[in-house]
XYZ file of C-alpha atoms in Angstrom:
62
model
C -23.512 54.150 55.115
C -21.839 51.555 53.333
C -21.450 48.105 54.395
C -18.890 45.573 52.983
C -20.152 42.547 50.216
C -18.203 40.268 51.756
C -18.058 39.929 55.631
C -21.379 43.078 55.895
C -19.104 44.686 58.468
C -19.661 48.505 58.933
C -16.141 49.342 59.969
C -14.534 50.467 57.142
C -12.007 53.072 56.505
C -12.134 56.081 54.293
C -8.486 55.860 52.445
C -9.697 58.337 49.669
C -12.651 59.944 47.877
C -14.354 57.049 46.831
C -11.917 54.182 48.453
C -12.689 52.173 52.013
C -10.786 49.558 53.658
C -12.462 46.916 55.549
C -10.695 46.220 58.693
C -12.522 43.262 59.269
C -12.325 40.612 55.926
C -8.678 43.015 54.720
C -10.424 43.974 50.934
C -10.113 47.179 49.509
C -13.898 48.828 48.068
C -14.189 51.388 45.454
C -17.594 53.184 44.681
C -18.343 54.214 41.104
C -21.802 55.335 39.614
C -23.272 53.276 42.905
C -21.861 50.307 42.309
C -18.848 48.566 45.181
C -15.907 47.339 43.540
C -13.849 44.698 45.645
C -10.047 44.155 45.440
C -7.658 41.857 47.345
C -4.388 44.007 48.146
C -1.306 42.222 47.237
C 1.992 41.850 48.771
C 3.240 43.781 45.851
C 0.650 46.446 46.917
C -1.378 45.806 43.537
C -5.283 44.860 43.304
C -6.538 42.031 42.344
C -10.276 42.096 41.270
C -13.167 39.913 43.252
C -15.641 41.681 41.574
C -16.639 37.940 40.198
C -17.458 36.615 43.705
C -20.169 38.966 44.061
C -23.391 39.103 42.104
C -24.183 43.162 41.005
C -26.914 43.748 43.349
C -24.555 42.841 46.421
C -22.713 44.920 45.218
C -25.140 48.085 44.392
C -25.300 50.712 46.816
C -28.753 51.710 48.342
């Protein structure tokens, strides 16, 4: 189970094959050769990166 970098909540939603949504903090995760990617959903609907707030091994999976 995956946890989210940035608040550790577990309740995230699955909103495609590798995408979650954290309902807690509002980020969008993306999981790619075991490593979280972290976006901030616009008002436009487009992602913005945070991927430089986090260090890789918060963000590493397992």
């Amino acid at each position: 189970m995956i946890t989210c970098p940035n608040c550790q909540s577990k309740e995230l939603g699955k909103i495609g094959t590798t995408q979650y949504y954290c309902w807690n903090c509002f980020i969008e995760l993306s999981i790619e050769e075991n490593i979280i990617s972290v976006h901030q959903v616009e008002e436009d609907g487009s992602l913005s990166s945070l991927n430089d707030l986090f260090e890789e091994e918060k963000r590493r999976m397992g």
